PDB file of C-alpha atoms in Angstrom:
ATOM      1  CA  UNK A   1     -22.993 -35.363 -14.328  1.00  0.00           C
ATOM      2  CA  UNK A   2     -22.223 -33.434 -17.523  1.00  0.00           C
ATOM      3  CA  UNK A   3     -19.473 -30.899 -17.873  1.00  0.00           C
ATOM      4  CA  UNK A   4     -18.994 -28.007 -20.261  1.00  0.00           C
ATOM      5  CA  UNK A   5     -16.346 -29.132 -22.706  1.00  0.00           C
ATOM      6  CA  UNK A   6     -15.387 -25.589 -23.597  1.00  0.00           C
ATOM      7  CA  UNK A   7     -12.083 -24.836 -21.951  1.00  0.00           C
ATOM      8  CA  UNK A   8     -10.947 -21.571 -20.545  1.00  0.00           C
ATOM      9  CA  UNK A   9      -7.225 -21.855 -20.882  1.00  0.00           C
ATOM     10  CA  UNK A  10      -4.885 -20.871 -18.116  1.00  0.00           C
ATOM     11  CA  UNK A  11      -3.451 -17.402 -18.700  1.00  0.00           C
ATOM     12  CA  UNK A  12      -0.432 -17.966 -20.883  1.00  0.00           C
ATOM     13  CA  UNK A  13       3.012 -17.089 -19.616  1.00  0.00           C
ATOM     14  CA  UNK A  14       5.210 -14.554 -21.390  1.00  0.00           C
ATOM     15  CA  UNK A  15       7.040 -17.462 -23.026  1.00  0.00           C
ATOM     16  CA  UNK A  16       7.174 -21.186 -22.461  1.00  0.00           C
ATOM     17  CA  UNK A  17      10.097 -20.660 -20.107  1.00  0.00           C
ATOM     18  CA  UNK A  18       9.607 -20.942 -16.350  1.00  0.00           C
ATOM     19  CA  UNK A  19      12.158 -18.158 -15.931  1.00  0.00           C
ATOM     20  CA  UNK A  20       9.985 -15.782 -17.955  1.00  0.00           C
ATOM     21  CA  UNK A  21       6.897 -16.897 -16.052  1.00  0.00           C
ATOM     22  CA  UNK A  22       8.444 -15.663 -12.815  1.00  0.00           C
ATOM     23  CA  UNK A  23       8.246 -12.121 -14.183  1.00  0.00           C
ATOM     24  CA  UNK A  24       4.465 -12.457 -14.449  1.00  0.00           C
ATOM     25  CA  UNK A  25       4.384 -14.010 -10.983  1.00  0.00           C
ATOM     26  CA  UNK A  26       5.817 -10.828  -9.493  1.00  0.00           C
ATOM     27  CA  UNK A  27       3.126  -8.697 -11.136  1.00  0.00           C
ATOM     28  CA  UNK A  28       0.386 -11.102 -10.053  1.00  0.00           C
ATOM     29  CA  UNK A  29       1.613 -11.127  -6.463  1.00  0.00           C
ATOM     30  CA  UNK A  30       1.621  -7.319  -6.389  1.00  0.00           C
ATOM     31  CA  UNK A  31      -1.920  -7.290  -7.773  1.00  0.00           C
ATOM     32  CA  UNK A  32      -3.028  -9.685  -5.053  1.00  0.00           C
ATOM     33  CA  UNK A  33      -1.464  -7.542  -2.342  1.00  0.00           C
ATOM     34  CA  UNK A  34      -3.198  -4.452  -3.742  1.00  0.00           C
ATOM     35  CA  UNK A  35      -6.569  -6.219  -3.805  1.00  0.00           C
ATOM     36  CA  UNK A  36      -6.178  -7.289  -0.183  1.00  0.00           C
ATOM     37  CA  UNK A  37      -5.036  -3.860   0.940  1.00  0.00           C
ATOM     38  CA  UNK A  38      -2.684  -3.095   3.751  1.00  0.00           C
ATOM     39  CA  UNK A  39      -4.906  -4.491   6.528  1.00  0.00           C
ATOM     40  CA  UNK A  40      -4.092  -7.789   8.198  1.00  0.00           C
ATOM     41  CA  UNK A  41      -5.902 -10.565   6.306  1.00  0.00           C
ATOM     42  CA  UNK A  42      -7.063 -12.285   9.496  1.00  0.00           C
ATOM     43  CA  UNK A  43      -6.122 -12.379  13.140  1.00  0.00           C
ATOM     44  CA  UNK A  44      -6.188 -16.176  13.314  1.00  0.00           C
ATOM     45  CA  UNK A  45      -3.474 -17.745  11.121  1.00  0.00           C
ATOM     46  CA  UNK A  46      -4.383 -20.480   8.671  1.00  0.00           C
ATOM     47  CA  UNK A  47      -2.124 -22.806  10.663  1.00  0.00           C
ATOM     48  CA  UNK A  48       0.564 -22.558  13.275  1.00  0.00           C
ATOM     49  CA  UNK A  49       3.214 -24.622  15.009  1.00  0.00           C
ATOM     50  CA  UNK A  50       4.278 -23.961  18.582  1.00  0.00           C
ATOM     51  CA  UNK A  51       7.621 -25.475  19.606  1.00  0.00           C
ATOM     52  CA  UNK A  52       7.090 -28.572  17.454  1.00  0.00           C
ATOM     53  CA  UNK A  53       9.539 -31.440  17.836  1.00  0.00           C
ATOM     54  CA  UNK A  54       9.706 -34.727  15.970  1.00  0.00           C
ATOM     55  CA  UNK A  55      12.142 -37.487  16.905  1.00  0.00           C
ATOM     56  CA  UNK A  56      12.512 -40.707  14.946  1.00  0.00           C
ATOM     57  CA  UNK A  57      14.096 -43.680  16.660  1.00  0.00           C
ATOM     58  CA  UNK A  58      15.522 -43.915  20.171  1.00  0.00           C
ATOM     59  CA  UNK A  59      18.849 -43.780  21.953  1.00  0.00           C
ATOM     60  CA  UNK A  60      21.956 -43.401  19.829  1.00  0.00           C
ATOM     61  CA  UNK A  61      19.888 -43.985  16.692  1.00  0.00           C
ATOM     62  CA  UNK A  62      17.473 -41.113  17.423  1.00  0.00           C
ATOM     63  CA  UNK A  63      17.085 -38.473  14.689  1.00  0.00           C
ATOM     64  CA  UNK A  64      15.649 -35.100  15.677  1.00  0.00           C
ATOM     65  CA  UNK A  65      13.833 -34.060  12.496  1.00  0.00           C
ATOM     66  CA  UNK A  66      12.127 -31.040  14.106  1.00  0.00           C
ATOM     67  CA  UNK A  67      13.831 -29.159  16.907  1.00  0.00           C
ATOM     68  CA  UNK A  68      11.308 -26.773  18.463  1.00  0.00           C
ATOM     69  CA  UNK A  69       9.782 -25.170  15.358  1.00  0.00           C
ATOM     70  CA  UNK A  70       7.434 -22.238  15.904  1.00  0.00           C
ATOM     71  CA  UNK A  71       5.770 -20.852  12.785  1.00  0.00           C
ATOM     72  CA  UNK A  72       2.561 -19.094  11.732  1.00  0.00           C
ATOM     73  CA  UNK A  73       1.116 -19.514   8.240  1.00  0.00           C
ATOM     74  CA  UNK A  74      -0.787 -16.380   7.334  1.00  0.00           C
ATOM     75  CA  UNK A  75      -4.323 -16.673   6.044  1.00  0.00           C
ATOM     76  CA  UNK A  76      -4.824 -15.658   2.426  1.00  0.00           C
ATOM     77  CA  UNK A  77      -1.115 -15.861   1.653  1.00  0.00           C
ATOM     78  CA  UNK A  78       1.210 -18.142  -0.323  1.00  0.00           C
ATOM     79  CA  UNK A  79       4.084 -19.412   1.853  1.00  0.00           C
ATOM     80  CA  UNK A  80       6.993 -21.484   0.551  1.00  0.00           C
ATOM     81  CA  UNK A  81       9.123 -23.642   2.855  1.00  0.00           C
ATOM     82  CA  UNK A  82      12.685 -24.367   1.782  1.00  0.00           C
ATOM     83  CA  UNK A  83      15.857 -25.823   3.204  1.00  0.00           C
ATOM     84  CA  UNK A  84      18.649 -28.310   2.531  1.00  0.00           C
ATOM     85  CA  UNK A  85      17.877 -31.997   2.234  1.00  0.00           C
ATOM     86  CA  UNK A  86      17.078 -33.363   5.687  1.00  0.00           C
ATOM     87  CA  UNK A  87      16.227 -29.954   7.132  1.00  0.00           C
ATOM     88  CA  UNK A  88      12.736 -31.076   8.188  1.00  0.00           C
ATOM     89  CA  UNK A  89      10.601 -29.425   5.479  1.00  0.00           C
ATOM     90  CA  UNK A  90       8.297 -32.323   4.708  1.00  0.00           C
ATOM     91  CA  UNK A  91       8.206 -33.476   8.332  1.00  0.00           C
ATOM     92  CA  UNK A  92       7.026 -30.018   9.379  1.00  0.00           C
ATOM     93  CA  UNK A  93       4.309 -30.015   6.734  1.00  0.00           C
ATOM     94  CA  UNK A  94       3.127 -33.494   7.711  1.00  0.00           C
ATOM     95  CA  UNK A  95       2.925 -32.578  11.398  1.00  0.00           C
ATOM     96  CA  UNK A  96       1.138 -29.278  10.744  1.00  0.00           C
ATOM     97  CA  UNK A  97      -1.326 -30.989   8.388  1.00  0.00           C
ATOM     98  CA  UNK A  98      -2.172 -33.822  10.776  1.00  0.00           C
ATOM     99  CA  UNK A  99      -0.581 -36.459   8.555  1.00  0.00           C
ATOM    100  CA  UNK A 100       1.947 -37.297  11.290  1.00  0.00           C
ATOM    101  CA  UNK A 101       1.958 -36.704  15.020  1.00  0.00           C
ATOM    102  CA  UNK A 102       4.769 -34.611  16.523  1.00  0.00           C
ATOM    103  CA  UNK A 103       6.800 -35.859  19.447  1.00  0.00           C
ATOM    104  CA  UNK A 104       6.206 -32.603  21.286  1.00  0.00           C
ATOM    105  CA  UNK A 105       4.751 -29.137  20.879  1.00  0.00           C
ATOM    106  CA  UNK A 106       1.400 -28.028  19.448  1.00  0.00           C
ATOM    107  CA  UNK A 107      -0.038 -27.739  15.932  1.00  0.00           C
ATOM    108  CA  UNK A 108      -3.183 -25.887  14.881  1.00  0.00           C
ATOM    109  CA  UNK A 109      -5.354 -25.634  11.765  1.00  0.00           C
ATOM    110  CA  UNK A 110      -7.047 -22.292  12.280  1.00  0.00           C
ATOM    111  CA  UNK A 111      -8.045 -22.324  15.937  1.00  0.00           C
ATOM    112  CA  UNK A 112      -8.326 -26.126  16.083  1.00  0.00           C
ATOM    113  CA  UNK A 113      -5.500 -27.823  17.971  1.00  0.00           C
ATOM    114  CA  UNK A 114      -4.606 -31.192  16.470  1.00  0.00           C
ATOM    115  CA  UNK A 115      -3.359 -32.775  19.691  1.00  0.00           C
ATOM    116  CA  UNK A 116      -6.152 -34.806  21.255  1.00  0.00           C
ATOM    117  CA  UNK A 117      -7.978 -35.485  18.004  1.00  0.00           C
ATOM    118  CA  UNK A 118      -8.374 -39.189  17.333  1.00  0.00           C
ATOM    119  CA  UNK A 119      -7.761 -40.709  13.904  1.00  0.00           C
ATOM    120  CA  UNK A 120     -11.392 -40.256  12.851  1.00  0.00           C
ATOM    121  CA  UNK A 121     -11.418 -36.594  13.868  1.00  0.00           C
ATOM    122  CA  UNK A 122      -8.129 -35.987  12.035  1.00  0.00           C
ATOM    123  CA  UNK A 123      -9.507 -37.656   8.923  1.00  0.00           C
ATOM    124  CA  UNK A 124     -12.594 -35.443   9.021  1.00  0.00           C
ATOM    125  CA  UNK A 125     -10.507 -32.315   9.578  1.00  0.00           C
ATOM    126  CA  UNK A 126      -8.220 -33.111   6.651  1.00  0.00           C
ATOM    127  CA  UNK A 127     -11.198 -33.910   4.433  1.00  0.00           C
ATOM    128  CA  UNK A 128     -13.257 -30.837   5.329  1.00  0.00           C
ATOM    129  CA  UNK A 129     -10.710 -28.094   6.008  1.00  0.00           C
ATOM    130  CA  UNK A 130      -7.454 -28.949   4.256  1.00  0.00           C
ATOM    131  CA  UNK A 131      -6.426 -29.675   0.661  1.00  0.00           C
ATOM    132  CA  UNK A 132      -3.317 -31.574  -0.427  1.00  0.00           C
ATOM    133  CA  UNK A 133      -1.171 -31.559  -3.557  1.00  0.00           C
ATOM    134  CA  UNK A 134       1.659 -34.098  -3.735  1.00  0.00           C
ATOM    135  CA  UNK A 135       4.664 -34.502  -5.994  1.00  0.00           C
ATOM    136  CA  UNK A 136       3.452 -37.929  -7.136  1.00  0.00           C
ATOM    137  CA  UNK A 137      -0.108 -36.651  -7.814  1.00  0.00           C
ATOM    138  CA  UNK A 138      -1.742 -39.441  -5.717  1.00  0.00           C
ATOM    139  CA  UNK A 139      -4.659 -39.892  -8.114  1.00  0.00           C
ATOM    140  CA  UNK A 140      -6.761 -43.055  -7.942  1.00  0.00           C
ATOM    141  CA  UNK A 141      -5.819 -44.929 -11.140  1.00  0.00           C
ATOM    142  CA  UNK A 142      -9.188 -46.583 -11.810  1.00  0.00           C
ATOM    143  CA  UNK A 143     -11.158 -43.320 -11.529  1.00  0.00           C
ATOM    144  CA  UNK A 144     -11.573 -40.677 -14.211  1.00  0.00           C
ATOM    145  CA  UNK A 145     -10.221 -37.169 -13.751  1.00  0.00           C
ATOM    146  CA  UNK A 146     -13.692 -35.905 -12.823  1.00  0.00           C
ATOM    147  CA  UNK A 147     -14.168 -38.699 -10.290  1.00  0.00           C
ATOM    148  CA  UNK A 148     -10.765 -37.996  -8.737  1.00  0.00           C
ATOM    149  CA  UNK A 149     -11.641 -34.323  -8.347  1.00  0.00           C
ATOM    150  CA  UNK A 150     -14.913 -35.028  -6.531  1.00  0.00           C
ATOM    151  CA  UNK A 151     -13.762 -38.151  -4.649  1.00  0.00           C
ATOM    152  CA  UNK A 152     -13.533 -36.542  -1.208  1.00  0.00           C
ATOM    153  CA  UNK A 153     -16.963 -34.943  -1.504  1.00  0.00           C
ATOM    154  CA  UNK A 154     -18.455 -38.164  -2.839  1.00  0.00           C
ATOM    155  CA  UNK A 155     -17.040 -40.202   0.062  1.00  0.00           C
ATOM    156  CA  UNK A 156     -18.390 -37.682   2.564  1.00  0.00           C
ATOM    157  CA  UNK A 157     -21.801 -37.597   0.893  1.00  0.00           C
ATOM    158  CA  UNK A 158     -21.472 -33.888   0.152  1.00  0.00           C
ATOM    159  CA  UNK A 159     -22.875 -32.154  -2.908  1.00  0.00           C
ATOM    160  CA  UNK A 160     -20.360 -30.736  -5.356  1.00  0.00           C
ATOM    161  CA  UNK A 161     -20.745 -27.098  -6.357  1.00  0.00           C
ATOM    162  CA  UNK A 162     -20.972 -27.662 -10.111  1.00  0.00           C
ATOM    163  CA  UNK A 163     -20.443 -24.004 -10.980  1.00  0.00           C
ATOM    164  CA  UNK A 164     -17.218 -24.010  -8.960  1.00  0.00           C
ATOM    165  CA  UNK A 165     -16.236 -27.351 -10.510  1.00  0.00           C
ATOM    166  CA  UNK A 166     -16.695 -25.945 -14.019  1.00  0.00           C
ATOM    167  CA  UNK A 167     -14.780 -22.799 -13.090  1.00  0.00           C
ATOM    168  CA  UNK A 168     -11.848 -24.787 -11.712  1.00  0.00           C
ATOM    169  CA  UNK A 169     -11.494 -27.208 -14.610  1.00  0.00           C
ATOM    170  CA  UNK A 170     -11.859 -24.316 -17.038  1.00  0.00           C
ATOM    171  CA  UNK A 171      -9.107 -22.313 -15.373  1.00  0.00           C
ATOM    172  CA  UNK A 172      -6.893 -25.382 -15.298  1.00  0.00           C
ATOM    173  CA  UNK A 173      -7.531 -26.268 -18.937  1.00  0.00           C
ATOM    174  CA  UNK A 174      -8.673 -29.840 -18.246  1.00  0.00           C
ATOM    175  CA  UNK A 175     -12.360 -29.620 -19.153  1.00  0.00           C
ATOM    176  CA  UNK A 176     -11.770 -31.852 -22.186  1.00  0.00           C
ATOM    177  CA  UNK A 177      -9.887 -34.478 -20.149  1.00  0.00           C
ATOM    178  CA  UNK A 178     -12.448 -35.201 -17.441  1.00  0.00           C
ATOM    179  CA  UNK A 179     -13.385 -38.643 -18.777  1.00  0.00           C
ATOM    180  CA  UNK A 180      -9.757 -39.782 -18.951  1.00  0.00           C
ATOM    181  CA  UNK A 181      -8.033 -41.895 -16.324  1.00  0.00           C
ATOM    182  CA  UNK A 182      -4.657 -40.825 -14.878  1.00  0.00           C
ATOM    183  CA  UNK A 183      -2.719 -43.177 -17.160  1.00  0.00           C
ATOM    184  CA  UNK A 184      -4.195 -41.320 -20.131  1.00  0.00           C
ATOM    185  CA  UNK A 185      -3.017 -37.913 -18.882  1.00  0.00           C
ATOM    186  CA  UNK A 186       0.358 -36.188 -19.010  1.00  0.00           C
ATOM    187  CA  UNK A 187       2.167 -35.364 -15.778  1.00  0.00           C
ATOM    188  CA  UNK A 188       1.109 -31.732 -16.036  1.00  0.00           C
ATOM    189  CA  UNK A 189      -2.514 -32.708 -16.596  1.00  0.00           C
ATOM    190  CA  UNK A 190      -2.437 -35.094 -13.640  1.00  0.00           C
ATOM    191  CA  UNK A 191      -1.096 -32.369 -11.374  1.00  0.00           C
ATOM    192  CA  UNK A 192      -3.792 -29.961 -12.591  1.00  0.00           C
ATOM    193  CA  UNK A 193      -6.396 -32.590 -11.710  1.00  0.00           C
ATOM    194  CA  UNK A 194      -4.760 -32.810  -8.274  1.00  0.00           C
ATOM    195  CA  UNK A 195      -4.992 -29.013  -7.942  1.00  0.00           C
ATOM    196  CA  UNK A 196      -8.699 -29.114  -8.762  1.00  0.00           C
ATOM    197  CA  UNK A 197      -9.186 -31.922  -6.234  1.00  0.00           C
ATOM    198  CA  UNK A 198      -7.436 -29.849  -3.560  1.00  0.00           C
ATOM    199  CA  UNK A 199      -9.557 -26.762  -4.239  1.00  0.00           C
ATOM    200  CA  UNK A 200     -12.977 -28.253  -4.994  1.00  0.00           C
ATOM    201  CA  UNK A 201     -14.037 -28.190  -1.335  1.00  0.00           C
ATOM    202  CA  UNK A 202     -12.818 -24.593  -0.810  1.00  0.00           C
ATOM    203  CA  UNK A 203     -10.487 -25.639   2.038  1.00  0.00           C
ATOM    204  CA  UNK A 204      -9.076 -23.243   4.603  1.00  0.00           C
ATOM    205  CA  UNK A 205      -5.535 -24.253   3.714  1.00  0.00           C
ATOM    206  CA  UNK A 206      -3.708 -26.172   0.994  1.00  0.00           C
ATOM    207  CA  UNK A 207      -0.485 -28.057   1.711  1.00  0.00           C
ATOM    208  CA  UNK A 208       1.589 -28.661  -1.432  1.00  0.00           C
ATOM    209  CA  UNK A 209       4.617 -30.953  -1.101  1.00  0.00           C
ATOM    210  CA  UNK A 210       6.994 -30.441  -4.063  1.00  0.00           C
ATOM    211  CA  UNK A 211       4.019 -29.998  -6.456  1.00  0.00           C
ATOM    212  CA  UNK A 212       6.262 -29.317  -9.467  1.00  0.00           C
ATOM    213  CA  UNK A 213       8.934 -31.909  -8.651  1.00  0.00           C
ATOM    214  CA  UNK A 214       7.841 -34.287 -11.429  1.00  0.00           C
ATOM    215  CA  UNK A 215       6.947 -31.633 -14.024  1.00  0.00           C
ATOM    216  CA  UNK A 216       8.827 -29.946 -16.842  1.00  0.00           C
ATOM    217  CA  UNK A 217       9.302 -26.172 -16.798  1.00  0.00           C
ATOM    218  CA  UNK A 218       6.192 -25.376 -18.861  1.00  0.00           C
ATOM    219  CA  UNK A 219       3.874 -27.564 -16.784  1.00  0.00           C
ATOM    220  CA  UNK A 220       5.476 -26.186 -13.599  1.00  0.00           C
ATOM    221  CA  UNK A 221       4.766 -22.616 -14.668  1.00  0.00           C
ATOM    222  CA  UNK A 222       1.115 -23.450 -15.357  1.00  0.00           C
ATOM    223  CA  UNK A 223       0.596 -25.131 -11.973  1.00  0.00           C
ATOM    224  CA  UNK A 224       2.412 -22.398 -10.040  1.00  0.00           C
ATOM    225  CA  UNK A 225       0.546 -19.676 -11.926  1.00  0.00           C
ATOM    226  CA  UNK A 226      -2.736 -21.317 -11.002  1.00  0.00           C
ATOM    227  CA  UNK A 227      -1.773 -21.543  -7.316  1.00  0.00           C
ATOM    228  CA  UNK A 228      -0.712 -17.896  -7.354  1.00  0.00           C
ATOM    229  CA  UNK A 229      -4.051 -16.936  -8.887  1.00  0.00           C
ATOM    230  CA  UNK A 230      -5.948 -18.988  -6.285  1.00  0.00           C
ATOM    231  CA  UNK A 231      -4.402 -16.767  -3.609  1.00  0.00           C
ATOM    232  CA  UNK A 232      -4.965 -13.507  -5.496  1.00  0.00           C
ATOM    233  CA  UNK A 233      -8.471 -14.163  -6.764  1.00  0.00           C
ATOM    234  CA  UNK A 234      -9.953 -16.349  -4.016  1.00  0.00           C
ATOM    235  CA  UNK A 235      -7.900 -15.554  -0.907  1.00  0.00           C
ATOM    236  CA  UNK A 236      -6.716 -19.151  -0.715  1.00  0.00           C
ATOM    237  CA  UNK A 237      -4.087 -19.966   1.909  1.00  0.00           C
ATOM    238  CA  UNK A 238      -1.267 -22.143   0.533  1.00  0.00           C
ATOM    239  CA  UNK A 239       1.933 -23.553   2.001  1.00  0.00           C
ATOM    240  CA  UNK A 240       4.324 -25.221  -0.422  1.00  0.00           C
ATOM    241  CA  UNK A 241       7.429 -27.260   0.310  1.00  0.00           C
ATOM    242  CA  UNK A 242       9.894 -26.890  -2.546  1.00  0.00           C
ATOM    243  CA  UNK A 243      13.587 -27.111  -3.389  1.00  0.00           C
ATOM    244  CA  UNK A 244      13.232 -24.822  -6.432  1.00  0.00           C
ATOM    245  CA  UNK A 245      14.003 -21.080  -6.075  1.00  0.00           C
ATOM    246  CA  UNK A 246      11.950 -20.329  -9.195  1.00  0.00           C
ATOM    247  CA  UNK A 247       8.912 -22.025  -7.666  1.00  0.00           C
ATOM    248  CA  UNK A 248       9.456 -20.278  -4.326  1.00  0.00           C
ATOM    249  CA  UNK A 249       9.492 -16.912  -6.097  1.00  0.00           C
ATOM    250  CA  UNK A 250       5.753 -17.295  -6.737  1.00  0.00           C
ATOM    251  CA  UNK A 251       5.127 -17.095  -2.987  1.00  0.00           C
ATOM    252  CA  UNK A 252       4.512 -14.071  -0.776  1.00  0.00           C
ATOM    253  CA  UNK A 253       6.959 -15.379   1.798  1.00  0.00           C
ATOM    254  CA  UNK A 254       9.717 -17.984   1.900  1.00  0.00           C
ATOM    255  CA  UNK A 255      10.586 -19.648   5.210  1.00  0.00           C
ATOM    256  CA  UNK A 256      13.958 -21.409   5.464  1.00  0.00           C
ATOM    257  CA  UNK A 257      14.649 -24.444   7.644  1.00  0.00           C
ATOM    258  CA  UNK A 258      17.970 -25.938   8.668  1.00  0.00           C
ATOM    259  CA  UNK A 259      18.644 -28.708  11.169  1.00  0.00           C
ATOM    260  CA  UNK A 260      14.985 -28.963  12.084  1.00  0.00           C
ATOM    261  CA  UNK A 261      14.268 -25.315  12.881  1.00  0.00           C
ATOM    262  CA  UNK A 262      13.331 -22.046  11.176  1.00  0.00           C
ATOM    263  CA  UNK A 263      16.467 -20.005  10.540  1.00  0.00           C
ATOM    264  CA  UNK A 264      15.388 -17.238   8.141  1.00  0.00           C
ATOM    265  CA  UNK A 265      12.646 -15.885   5.886  1.00  0.00           C
ATOM    266  CA  UNK A 266      12.175 -13.574   2.901  1.00  0.00           C
ATOM    267  CA  UNK A 267       9.034 -11.632   1.998  1.00  0.00           C
ATOM    268  CA  UNK A 268       8.198 -10.735  -1.626  1.00  0.00           C
ATOM    269  CA  UNK A 269      11.009 -13.052  -2.738  1.00  0.00           C
ATOM    270  CA  UNK A 270      12.859 -13.109  -6.020  1.00  0.00           C
ATOM    271  CA  UNK A 271      14.387 -16.302  -7.383  1.00  0.00           C
ATOM    272  CA  UNK A 272      17.869 -14.785  -7.107  1.00  0.00           C
ATOM    273  CA  UNK A 273      17.371 -13.795  -3.467  1.00  0.00           C
ATOM    274  CA  UNK A 274      16.087 -17.250  -2.610  1.00  0.00           C
ATOM    275  CA  UNK A 275      19.000 -18.909  -4.400  1.00  0.00           C
ATOM    276  CA  UNK A 276      21.547 -16.785  -2.529  1.00  0.00           C
ATOM    277  CA  UNK A 277      19.924 -17.609   0.804  1.00  0.00           C
ATOM    278  CA  UNK A 278      19.950 -21.313  -0.018  1.00  0.00           C
ATOM    279  CA  UNK A 279      23.643 -21.115  -0.899  1.00  0.00           C
ATOM    280  CA  UNK A 280      24.345 -19.696   2.547  1.00  0.00           C
ATOM    281  CA  UNK A 281      22.522 -22.667   4.060  1.00  0.00           C
ATOM    282  CA  UNK A 282      24.783 -25.016   2.145  1.00  0.00           C
ATOM    283  CA  UNK A 283      22.174 -26.366  -0.270  1.00  0.00           C
TER     284      UNK A 283
END
C-alpha cells in the first residue's frame, strides 16, 4: 500500500501555547454547534450507564469504585469526565467501554447492552463500534505507524478505506512518518498515530483515557484540536477522561465525579469554570 507523502498540516493554533489554543477551541465548538443546529443529534445516546456499581475486593477490604452511576453520553458530542484522584473516572470508562465488567447496573453502547455478551462478542463490539486512545499510546512496537493504524481492520479481514486513511494522516500531519516504528516517533506523533487508529474504522464512539497525559503543551493542543474537529466535521462521539481543565475546555460538556458517582456537570465549559468546579471537589 502506498501513501501520499504530501502532508496537510493540522490547523495551527494561535500560538504554540495550549492556553492560546483554548481560545480557538471555543470558536470551533461554536461552529460545530451551529453546523448541527438546535435539533437533538440523535434519540439514542452513543453510550449510557444505568445505576452502574463496581466493587473491588470483599468484606472490610472492599472498595466501591462506582456507586450507582447513571450517565448518558450524547451522540455527536465531545464529553469530558473529570474528578479527584480515586473518584472512579477510569473505572467508569472501562465499564462503559466493555473493558471491565461492572458489579451491578447496566451499560450500553448505542442500543446494545453489554451485560450478557461473552468475551468474543465484547471483543467484536470493541473492534467494530468503539475506538480507544490511551495515555500510553498502546502502539505495537514492531509495527510501522501505518500498520498500527490499520491493525484492527487487518486482523478482522476488513478493507481499509484508503481515501479516509489518507485524509486522516494528512489532517494529523503524519503522512511522512508512516514507515516509522513507534520508537522512531515523538510522543506527540505516537499519539496522533493512536488517534488515526481510533478513527480509521469510523467508530460510533471513541473513549480517550488521559490522551494528553504524556504530551507537552504544543502536542496536547494539536491532539485536542484534532479531536474537536472530528466532532465538528464528522459528528464523531468522544468521551475523554482527563485531569486537565484546559483539555476539558475543548469539550461540549464536562461531567464531574466524586466518590464513585456523578455530582455535577458544565456545558460549553471554560477552563476557568472547570478549574473552579474542581477546586470545590477538593482536587
